[in-house]
């Protein structure tokens, strides 16, 4: 039976309440601006690389290498951005080839070529994304090429060190060395810091511990959870293509995801105080309490294996 990823919080407990209010305000404003920009500029394939099998592979790899959970989420974001740009480049290239050679004009032909191109080296893209993400985190083990090669040899994956290095360089160049990408755990951590500042009685340390597992669950059950949210939002059991297209902005809203994760954690931690936490989160983000509760309700229904109405 395949091993399931089991993230453990960092060995040293996260300390809250040590960041000044000015820094917190700047950090939250920056995340809010970046979130709005990303929502307004979502690509057609946005979210498609957050398939459960890919996410689970990243989580398992981080677990095997003893990495902090944030590395996994950073790796997923880097991988998705890299693949989106790479796919755009491949499609443009294949289309240009089709105009020069009519025999390549069939859409199915160049889609098959793109699939085969990615299939051969996709696992290395995952590993290299984790490598790069590990180098961006100050609290995690560094996954250098020697560590990566030992791991590849342990799982009998044929690959040379040169090929591994080429893959890492390819990702860096494709991203134009812009590695400063937000991830959902950053939003959760920042929101918890602000929550603790606004309400010193809030059990943010306990909530953080639970949030690690709630966020992991949502990422592994991303498709069914967001499908349930789409049905709830539209009131339609079979949403149209147009409704699904508009809903992409919700699936890519990290601020909504952040408050939703904290709300679920608060409900699990102490149901009697979770509404107070939701009110605080509404005041911090401007997201309505109804939206936060709806997100939490759907997630909790999936956690408890009860089919949402």
PDB file of N, CA, C and O in Angstrom, residues 33-97:
ATOM      1  N   UNK A  33      -2.477  42.564  -2.335  1.00  0.00           N
ATOM      2  CA  UNK A  33      -2.247  43.093  -3.685  1.00  0.00           C
ATOM      3  C   UNK A  33      -1.849  41.975  -4.647  1.00  0.00           C
ATOM      4  O   UNK A  33      -2.337  41.907  -5.778  1.00  0.00           O
ATOM      5  N   UNK A  34      -0.970  41.093  -4.195  1.00  0.00           N
ATOM      6  CA  UNK A  34      -0.526  39.996  -5.048  1.00  0.00           C
ATOM      7  C   UNK A  34      -1.657  39.024  -5.333  1.00  0.00           C
ATOM      8  O   UNK A  34      -1.775  38.480  -6.434  1.00  0.00           O
ATOM      9  N   UNK A  35      -2.511  38.826  -4.339  1.00  0.00           N
ATOM     10  CA  UNK A  35      -3.654  37.936  -4.521  1.00  0.00           C
ATOM     11  C   UNK A  35      -4.612  38.495  -5.573  1.00  0.00           C
ATOM     12  O   UNK A  35      -5.073  37.769  -6.463  1.00  0.00           O
ATOM     13  N   UNK A  36      -4.891  39.787  -5.480  1.00  0.00           N
ATOM     14  CA  UNK A  36      -5.781  40.425  -6.453  1.00  0.00           C
ATOM     15  C   UNK A  36      -5.182  40.376  -7.854  1.00  0.00           C
ATOM     16  O   UNK A  36      -5.889  40.114  -8.842  1.00  0.00           O
ATOM     17  N   UNK A  37      -3.873  40.611  -7.953  1.00  0.00           N
ATOM     18  CA  UNK A  37      -3.212  40.569  -9.263  1.00  0.00           C
ATOM     19  C   UNK A  37      -3.300  39.171  -9.868  1.00  0.00           C
ATOM     20  O   UNK A  37      -3.605  39.007 -11.053  1.00  0.00           O
ATOM     21  N   UNK A  38      -3.036  38.152  -9.060  1.00  0.00           N
ATOM     22  CA  UNK A  38      -3.077  36.780  -9.559  1.00  0.00           C
ATOM     23  C   UNK A  38      -4.477  36.374  -9.996  1.00  0.00           C
ATOM     24  O   UNK A  38      -4.655  35.676 -11.004  1.00  0.00           O
ATOM     25  N   UNK A  39      -5.493  36.821  -9.235  1.00  0.00           N
ATOM     26  CA  UNK A  39      -6.876  36.493  -9.586  1.00  0.00           C
ATOM     27  C   UNK A  39      -7.262  37.146 -10.910  1.00  0.00           C
ATOM     28  O   UNK A  39      -7.948  36.550 -11.742  1.00  0.00           O
ATOM     29  N   UNK A  40      -6.798  38.379 -11.106  1.00  0.00           N
ATOM     30  CA  UNK A  40      -7.138  39.113 -12.325  1.00  0.00           C
ATOM     31  C   UNK A  40      -6.367  38.618 -13.546  1.00  0.00           C
ATOM     32  O   UNK A  40      -6.735  38.938 -14.679  1.00  0.00           O
ATOM     33  N   UNK A  41      -5.312  37.840 -13.310  1.00  0.00           N
ATOM     34  CA  UNK A  41      -4.467  37.390 -14.431  1.00  0.00           C
ATOM     35  C   UNK A  41      -4.334  35.869 -14.470  1.00  0.00           C
ATOM     36  O   UNK A  41      -3.277  35.346 -14.829  1.00  0.00           O
ATOM     37  N   UNK A  42      -5.406  35.166 -14.118  1.00  0.00           N
ATOM     38  CA  UNK A  42      -5.353  33.700 -14.146  1.00  0.00           C
ATOM     39  C   UNK A  42      -5.279  33.212 -15.594  1.00  0.00           C
ATOM     40  O   UNK A  42      -5.918  33.769 -16.474  1.00  0.00           O
ATOM     41  N   UNK A  43      -4.483  32.171 -15.814  1.00  0.00           N
ATOM     42  CA  UNK A  43      -4.355  31.604 -17.155  1.00  0.00           C
ATOM     43  C   UNK A  43      -5.405  30.516 -17.359  1.00  0.00           C
ATOM     44  O   UNK A  43      -6.063  30.070 -16.407  1.00  0.00           O
ATOM     45  N   UNK A  44      -5.550  30.072 -18.608  1.00  0.00           N
ATOM     46  CA  UNK A  44      -6.552  29.059 -18.930  1.00  0.00           C
ATOM     47  C   UNK A  44      -6.271  27.724 -18.251  1.00  0.00           C
ATOM     48  O   UNK A  44      -7.186  26.946 -17.992  1.00  0.00           O
ATOM     49  N   UNK A  45      -4.988  27.445 -17.989  1.00  0.00           N
ATOM     50  CA  UNK A  45      -4.644  26.147 -17.388  1.00  0.00           C
ATOM     51  C   UNK A  45      -4.380  26.272 -15.891  1.00  0.00           C
ATOM     52  O   UNK A  45      -3.901  25.339 -15.263  1.00  0.00           O
ATOM     53  N   UNK A  46      -4.713  27.423 -15.322  1.00  0.00           N
ATOM     54  CA  UNK A  46      -4.457  27.670 -13.910  1.00  0.00           C
ATOM     55  C   UNK A  46      -5.166  26.627 -13.055  1.00  0.00           C
ATOM     56  O   UNK A  46      -6.357  26.355 -13.226  1.00  0.00           O
ATOM     57  N   UNK A  47      -4.425  26.023 -12.143  1.00  0.00           N
ATOM     58  CA  UNK A  47      -4.998  25.034 -11.247  1.00  0.00           C
ATOM     59  C   UNK A  47      -4.968  23.616 -11.762  1.00  0.00           C
ATOM     60  O   UNK A  47      -5.119  22.662 -11.001  1.00  0.00           O
ATOM     61  N   UNK A  48      -4.750  23.443 -13.073  1.00  0.00           N
ATOM     62  CA  UNK A  48      -4.772  22.094 -13.644  1.00  0.00           C
ATOM     63  C   UNK A  48      -3.604  21.245 -13.158  1.00  0.00           C
ATOM     64  O   UNK A  48      -3.685  20.013 -13.153  1.00  0.00           O
ATOM     65  N   UNK A  49      -2.509  21.902 -12.757  1.00  0.00           N
ATOM     66  CA  UNK A  49      -1.354  21.151 -12.259  1.00  0.00           C
ATOM     67  C   UNK A  49      -1.412  20.954 -10.746  1.00  0.00           C
ATOM     68  O   UNK A  49      -0.433  20.530 -10.141  1.00  0.00           O
ATOM     69  N   UNK A  50      -2.567  21.253 -10.151  1.00  0.00           N
ATOM     70  CA  UNK A  50      -2.767  20.947  -8.736  1.00  0.00           C
ATOM     71  C   UNK A  50      -3.616  19.683  -8.607  1.00  0.00           C
ATOM     72  O   UNK A  50      -4.358  19.502  -7.655  1.00  0.00           O
ATOM     73  N   UNK A  51      -3.496  18.849  -9.612  1.00  0.00           N
ATOM     74  CA  UNK A  51      -4.130  17.540  -9.586  1.00  0.00           C
ATOM     75  C   UNK A  51      -3.646  16.769  -8.360  1.00  0.00           C
ATOM     76  O   UNK A  51      -2.488  16.888  -7.957  1.00  0.00           O
ATOM     77  N   UNK A  52      -4.526  15.978  -7.772  1.00  0.00           N
ATOM     78  CA  UNK A  52      -4.200  15.271  -6.529  1.00  0.00           C
ATOM     79  C   UNK A  52      -2.923  14.448  -6.663  1.00  0.00           C
ATOM     80  O   UNK A  52      -2.105  14.396  -5.739  1.00  0.00           O
ATOM     81  N   UNK A  53      -2.741  13.774  -7.808  1.00  0.00           N
ATOM     82  CA  UNK A  53      -1.574  12.901  -7.959  1.00  0.00           C
ATOM     83  C   UNK A  53      -0.271  13.697  -7.933  1.00  0.00           C
ATOM     84  O   UNK A  53       0.732  13.252  -7.361  1.00  0.00           O
ATOM     85  N   UNK A  54      -0.292  14.884  -8.529  1.00  0.00           N
ATOM     86  CA  UNK A  54       0.900  15.730  -8.532  1.00  0.00           C
ATOM     87  C   UNK A  54       1.158  16.285  -7.138  1.00  0.00           C
ATOM     88  O   UNK A  54       2.280  16.249  -6.620  1.00  0.00           O
ATOM     89  N   UNK A  55       0.092  16.803  -6.509  1.00  0.00           N
ATOM     90  CA  UNK A  55       0.216  17.350  -5.155  1.00  0.00           C
ATOM     91  C   UNK A  55       0.711  16.283  -4.188  1.00  0.00           C
ATOM     92  O   UNK A  55       1.610  16.522  -3.370  1.00  0.00           O
ATOM     93  N   UNK A  56       0.146  15.090  -4.294  1.00  0.00           N
ATOM     94  CA  UNK A  56       0.548  14.009  -3.400  1.00  0.00           C
ATOM     95  C   UNK A  56       2.014  13.634  -3.623  1.00  0.00           C
ATOM     96  O   UNK A  56       2.747  13.350  -2.667  1.00  0.00           O
ATOM     97  N   UNK A  57       2.459  13.654  -4.876  1.00  0.00           N
ATOM     98  CA  UNK A  57       3.867  13.361  -5.182  1.00  0.00           C
ATOM     99  C   UNK A  57       4.792  14.378  -4.523  1.00  0.00           C
ATOM    100  O   UNK A  57       5.825  14.014  -3.956  1.00  0.00           O
ATOM    101  N   UNK A  58       4.415  15.655  -4.607  1.00  0.00           N
ATOM    102  CA  UNK A  58       5.222  16.712  -3.987  1.00  0.00           C
ATOM    103  C   UNK A  58       5.252  16.548  -2.472  1.00  0.00           C
ATOM    104  O   UNK A  58       6.313  16.612  -1.844  1.00  0.00           O
ATOM    105  N   UNK A  59       4.090  16.315  -1.875  1.00  0.00           N
ATOM    106  CA  UNK A  59       4.019  16.151  -0.419  1.00  0.00           C
ATOM    107  C   UNK A  59       4.829  14.944   0.048  1.00  0.00           C
ATOM    108  O   UNK A  59       5.543  15.008   1.053  1.00  0.00           O
ATOM    109  N   UNK A  60       4.706  13.832  -0.666  1.00  0.00           N
ATOM    110  CA  UNK A  60       5.452  12.623  -0.295  1.00  0.00           C
ATOM    111  C   UNK A  60       6.953  12.847  -0.412  1.00  0.00           C
ATOM    112  O   UNK A  60       7.728  12.407   0.431  1.00  0.00           O
ATOM    113  N   UNK A  61       7.358  13.542  -1.476  1.00  0.00           N
ATOM    114  CA  UNK A  61       8.775  13.825  -1.684  1.00  0.00           C
ATOM    115  C   UNK A  61       9.322  14.702  -0.561  1.00  0.00           C
ATOM    116  O   UNK A  61      10.409  14.436  -0.022  1.00  0.00           O
ATOM    117  N   UNK A  62       8.571  15.724  -0.186  1.00  0.00           N
ATOM    118  CA  UNK A  62       8.993  16.597   0.921  1.00  0.00           C
ATOM    119  C   UNK A  62       9.054  15.814   2.232  1.00  0.00           C
ATOM    120  O   UNK A  62       9.956  16.029   3.052  1.00  0.00           O
ATOM    121  N   UNK A  63       8.095  14.924   2.417  1.00  0.00           N
ATOM    122  CA  UNK A  63       8.070  14.102   3.617  1.00  0.00           C
ATOM    123  C   UNK A  63       9.302  13.198   3.677  1.00  0.00           C
ATOM    124  O   UNK A  63       9.953  13.064   4.719  1.00  0.00           O
ATOM    125  N   UNK A  64       9.627  12.584   2.536  1.00  0.00           N
ATOM    126  CA  UNK A  64      10.797  11.698   2.462  1.00  0.00           C
ATOM    127  C   UNK A  64      12.090  12.450   2.749  1.00  0.00           C
ATOM    128  O   UNK A  64      13.007  11.922   3.376  1.00  0.00           O
ATOM    129  N   UNK A  65      12.157  13.703   2.303  1.00  0.00           N
ATOM    130  CA  UNK A  65      13.381  14.490   2.440  1.00  0.00           C
ATOM    131  C   UNK A  65      13.405  15.313   3.735  1.00  0.00           C
ATOM    132  O   UNK A  65      14.345  16.059   3.974  1.00  0.00           O
ATOM    133  N   UNK A  66      12.370  15.169   4.561  1.00  0.00           N
ATOM    134  CA  UNK A  66      12.335  15.865   5.850  1.00  0.00           C
ATOM    135  C   UNK A  66      12.234  17.372   5.735  1.00  0.00           C
ATOM    136  O   UNK A  66      12.868  18.108   6.499  1.00  0.00           O
ATOM    137  N   UNK A  67      11.411  17.843   4.784  1.00  0.00           N
ATOM    138  CA  UNK A  67      11.300  19.273   4.532  1.00  0.00           C
ATOM    139  C   UNK A  67      10.088  19.883   5.227  1.00  0.00           C
ATOM    140  O   UNK A  67       9.092  19.204   5.476  1.00  0.00           O
ATOM    141  N   UNK A  68      10.168  21.173   5.514  1.00  0.00           N
ATOM    142  CA  UNK A  68       9.078  21.918   6.116  1.00  0.00           C
ATOM    143  C   UNK A  68       7.893  21.954   5.142  1.00  0.00           C
ATOM    144  O   UNK A  68       8.096  22.009   3.920  1.00  0.00           O
ATOM    145  N   UNK A  69       6.650  21.918   5.658  1.00  0.00           N
ATOM    146  CA  UNK A  69       5.478  21.957   4.775  1.00  0.00           C
ATOM    147  C   UNK A  69       5.480  23.096   3.769  1.00  0.00           C
ATOM    148  O   UNK A  69       5.019  22.920   2.637  1.00  0.00           O
ATOM    149  N   UNK A  70       6.003  24.260   4.151  1.00  0.00           N
ATOM    150  CA  UNK A  70       5.976  25.409   3.244  1.00  0.00           C
ATOM    151  C   UNK A  70       6.750  25.127   1.959  1.00  0.00           C
ATOM    152  O   UNK A  70       6.432  25.670   0.898  1.00  0.00           O
ATOM    153  N   UNK A  71       7.756  24.262   2.028  1.00  0.00           N
ATOM    154  CA  UNK A  71       8.534  23.914   0.834  1.00  0.00           C
ATOM    155  C   UNK A  71       7.637  23.239  -0.191  1.00  0.00           C
ATOM    156  O   UNK A  71       7.727  23.507  -1.401  1.00  0.00           O
ATOM    157  N   UNK A  72       6.754  22.360   0.265  1.00  0.00           N
ATOM    158  CA  UNK A  72       5.847  21.674  -0.650  1.00  0.00           C
ATOM    159  C   UNK A  72       4.942  22.633  -1.389  1.00  0.00           C
ATOM    160  O   UNK A  72       4.765  22.528  -2.612  1.00  0.00           O
ATOM    161  N   UNK A  73       4.366  23.594  -0.658  1.00  0.00           N
ATOM    162  CA  UNK A  73       3.463  24.556  -1.298  1.00  0.00           C
ATOM    163  C   UNK A  73       4.221  25.492  -2.240  1.00  0.00           C
ATOM    164  O   UNK A  73       3.717  25.850  -3.311  1.00  0.00           O
ATOM    165  N   UNK A  74       5.429  25.880  -1.849  1.00  0.00           N
ATOM    166  CA  UNK A  74       6.253  26.696  -2.743  1.00  0.00           C
ATOM    167  C   UNK A  74       6.581  25.927  -4.014  1.00  0.00           C
ATOM    168  O   UNK A  74       6.550  26.474  -5.120  1.00  0.00           O
ATOM    169  N   UNK A  75       6.920  24.651  -3.861  1.00  0.00           N
ATOM    170  CA  UNK A  75       7.277  23.816  -5.013  1.00  0.00           C
ATOM    171  C   UNK A  75       6.100  23.687  -5.972  1.00  0.00           C
ATOM    172  O   UNK A  75       6.270  23.755  -7.198  1.00  0.00           O
ATOM    173  N   UNK A  76       4.904  23.511  -5.436  1.00  0.00           N
ATOM    174  CA  UNK A  76       3.703  23.377  -6.277  1.00  0.00           C
ATOM    175  C   UNK A  76       3.469  24.653  -7.076  1.00  0.00           C
ATOM    176  O   UNK A  76       3.152  24.613  -8.271  1.00  0.00           O
ATOM    177  N   UNK A  77       3.636  25.817  -6.414  1.00  0.00           N
ATOM    178  CA  UNK A  77       3.435  27.089  -7.114  1.00  0.00           C
ATOM    179  C   UNK A  77       4.497  27.314  -8.189  1.00  0.00           C
ATOM    180  O   UNK A  77       4.192  27.772  -9.295  1.00  0.00           O
ATOM    181  N   UNK A  78       5.755  26.992  -7.868  1.00  0.00           N
ATOM    182  CA  UNK A  78       6.830  27.134  -8.853  1.00  0.00           C
ATOM    183  C   UNK A  78       6.603  26.210 -10.036  1.00  0.00           C
ATOM    184  O   UNK A  78       6.776  26.598 -11.208  1.00  0.00           O
ATOM    185  N   UNK A  79       6.215  24.976  -9.749  1.00  0.00           N
ATOM    186  CA  UNK A  79       5.971  23.995 -10.807  1.00  0.00           C
ATOM    187  C   UNK A  79       4.839  24.452 -11.715  1.00  0.00           C
ATOM    188  O   UNK A  79       4.960  24.388 -12.947  1.00  0.00           O
ATOM    189  N   UNK A  80       3.744  24.925 -11.114  1.00  0.00           N
ATOM    190  CA  UNK A  80       2.599  25.341 -11.934  1.00  0.00           C
ATOM    191  C   UNK A  80       2.951  26.538 -12.814  1.00  0.00           C
ATOM    192  O   UNK A  80       2.610  26.562 -14.002  1.00  0.00           O
ATOM    193  N   UNK A  81       3.648  27.518 -12.268  1.00  0.00           N
ATOM    194  CA  UNK A  81       4.010  28.695 -13.058  1.00  0.00           C
ATOM    195  C   UNK A  81       4.981  28.329 -14.171  1.00  0.00           C
ATOM    196  O   UNK A  81       4.887  28.832 -15.288  1.00  0.00           O
ATOM    197  N   UNK A  82       5.921  27.457 -13.860  1.00  0.00           N
ATOM    198  CA  UNK A  82       6.886  27.027 -14.868  1.00  0.00           C
ATOM    199  C   UNK A  82       6.199  26.258 -15.994  1.00  0.00           C
ATOM    200  O   UNK A  82       6.429  26.509 -17.179  1.00  0.00           O
ATOM    201  N   UNK A  83       5.326  25.323 -15.629  1.00  0.00           N
ATOM    202  CA  UNK A  83       4.645  24.508 -16.630  1.00  0.00           C
ATOM    203  C   UNK A  83       3.689  25.333 -17.484  1.00  0.00           C
ATOM    204  O   UNK A  83       3.545  25.086 -18.683  1.00  0.00           O
ATOM    205  N   UNK A  84       3.024  26.323 -16.865  1.00  0.00           N
ATOM    206  CA  UNK A  84       2.119  27.185 -17.627  1.00  0.00           C
ATOM    207  C   UNK A  84       2.886  27.930 -18.711  1.00  0.00           C
ATOM    208  O   UNK A  84       2.454  27.987 -19.870  1.00  0.00           O
ATOM    209  N   UNK A  85       4.043  28.490 -18.336  1.00  0.00           N
ATOM    210  CA  UNK A  85       4.865  29.220 -19.316  1.00  0.00           C
ATOM    211  C   UNK A  85       5.443  28.259 -20.350  1.00  0.00           C
ATOM    212  O   UNK A  85       5.464  28.563 -21.557  1.00  0.00           O
ATOM    213  N   UNK A  86       5.900  27.098 -19.905  1.00  0.00           N
ATOM    214  CA  UNK A  86       6.484  26.116 -20.813  1.00  0.00           C
ATOM    215  C   UNK A  86       5.452  25.608 -21.816  1.00  0.00           C
ATOM    216  O   UNK A  86       5.744  25.465 -23.010  1.00  0.00           O
ATOM    217  N   UNK A  87       4.225  25.353 -21.340  1.00  0.00           N
ATOM    218  CA  UNK A  87       3.165  24.891 -22.239  1.00  0.00           C
ATOM    219  C   UNK A  87       2.808  25.954 -23.273  1.00  0.00           C
ATOM    220  O   UNK A  87       2.585  25.645 -24.451  1.00  0.00           O
ATOM    221  N   UNK A  88       2.759  27.198 -22.832  1.00  0.00           N
ATOM    222  CA  UNK A  88       2.484  28.286 -23.771  1.00  0.00           C
ATOM    223  C   UNK A  88       3.544  28.324 -24.868  1.00  0.00           C
ATOM    224  O   UNK A  88       3.231  28.474 -26.060  1.00  0.00           O
ATOM    225  N   UNK A  89       4.804  28.170 -24.462  1.00  0.00           N
ATOM    226  CA  UNK A  89       5.905  28.187 -25.431  1.00  0.00           C
ATOM    227  C   UNK A  89       5.817  27.005 -26.391  1.00  0.00           C
ATOM    228  O   UNK A  89       6.033  27.151 -27.608  1.00  0.00           O
ATOM    229  N   UNK A  90       5.495  25.820 -25.853  1.00  0.00           N
ATOM    230  CA  UNK A  90       5.388  24.627 -26.699  1.00  0.00           C
ATOM    231  C   UNK A  90       4.242  24.742 -27.695  1.00  0.00           C
ATOM    232  O   UNK A  90       4.392  24.386 -28.869  1.00  0.00           O
ATOM    233  N   UNK A  91       3.111  25.259 -27.223  1.00  0.00           N
ATOM    234  CA  UNK A  91       1.948  25.406 -28.104  1.00  0.00           C
ATOM    235  C   UNK A  91       2.238  26.390 -29.223  1.00  0.00           C
ATOM    236  O   UNK A  91       1.925  26.148 -30.396  1.00  0.00           O
ATOM    237  N   UNK A  92       2.858  27.518 -28.868  1.00  0.00           N
ATOM    238  CA  UNK A  92       3.210  28.511 -29.891  1.00  0.00           C
ATOM    239  C   UNK A  92       4.189  27.926 -30.904  1.00  0.00           C
ATOM    240  O   UNK A  92       4.071  28.160 -32.118  1.00  0.00           O
ATOM    241  N   UNK A  93       5.151  27.147 -30.404  1.00  0.00           N
ATOM    242  CA  UNK A  93       6.141  26.532 -31.296  1.00  0.00           C
ATOM    243  C   UNK A  93       5.466  25.533 -32.234  1.00  0.00           C
ATOM    244  O   UNK A  93       5.727  25.536 -33.452  1.00  0.00           O
ATOM    245  N   UNK A  94       4.600  24.677 -31.689  1.00  0.00           N
ATOM    246  CA  UNK A  94       3.939  23.669 -32.515  1.00  0.00           C
ATOM    247  C   UNK A  94       3.010  24.319 -33.545  1.00  0.00           C
ATOM    248  O   UNK A  94       2.903  23.854 -34.682  1.00  0.00           O
ATOM    249  N   UNK A  95       2.356  25.406 -33.159  1.00  0.00           N
ATOM    250  CA  UNK A  95       1.488  26.106 -34.103  1.00  0.00           C
ATOM    251  C   UNK A  95       2.295  26.736 -35.233  1.00  0.00           C
ATOM    252  O   UNK A  95       1.870  26.738 -36.392  1.00  0.00           O
ATOM    253  N   UNK A  96       3.459  27.285 -34.885  1.00  0.00           N
ATOM    254  CA  UNK A  96       4.310  27.877 -35.927  1.00  0.00           C
ATOM    255  C   UNK A  96       4.826  26.804 -36.883  1.00  0.00           C
ATOM    256  O   UNK A  96       4.943  27.034 -38.079  1.00  0.00           O
ATOM    257  N   UNK A  97       5.122  25.621 -36.329  1.00  0.00           N
ATOM    258  CA  UNK A  97       5.561  24.500 -37.171  1.00  0.00           C
ATOM    259  C   UNK A  97       4.434  24.052 -38.085  1.00  0.00           C
ATOM    260  O   UNK A  97       4.666  23.678 -39.239  1.00  0.00           O
TER     261      UNK A  97
END
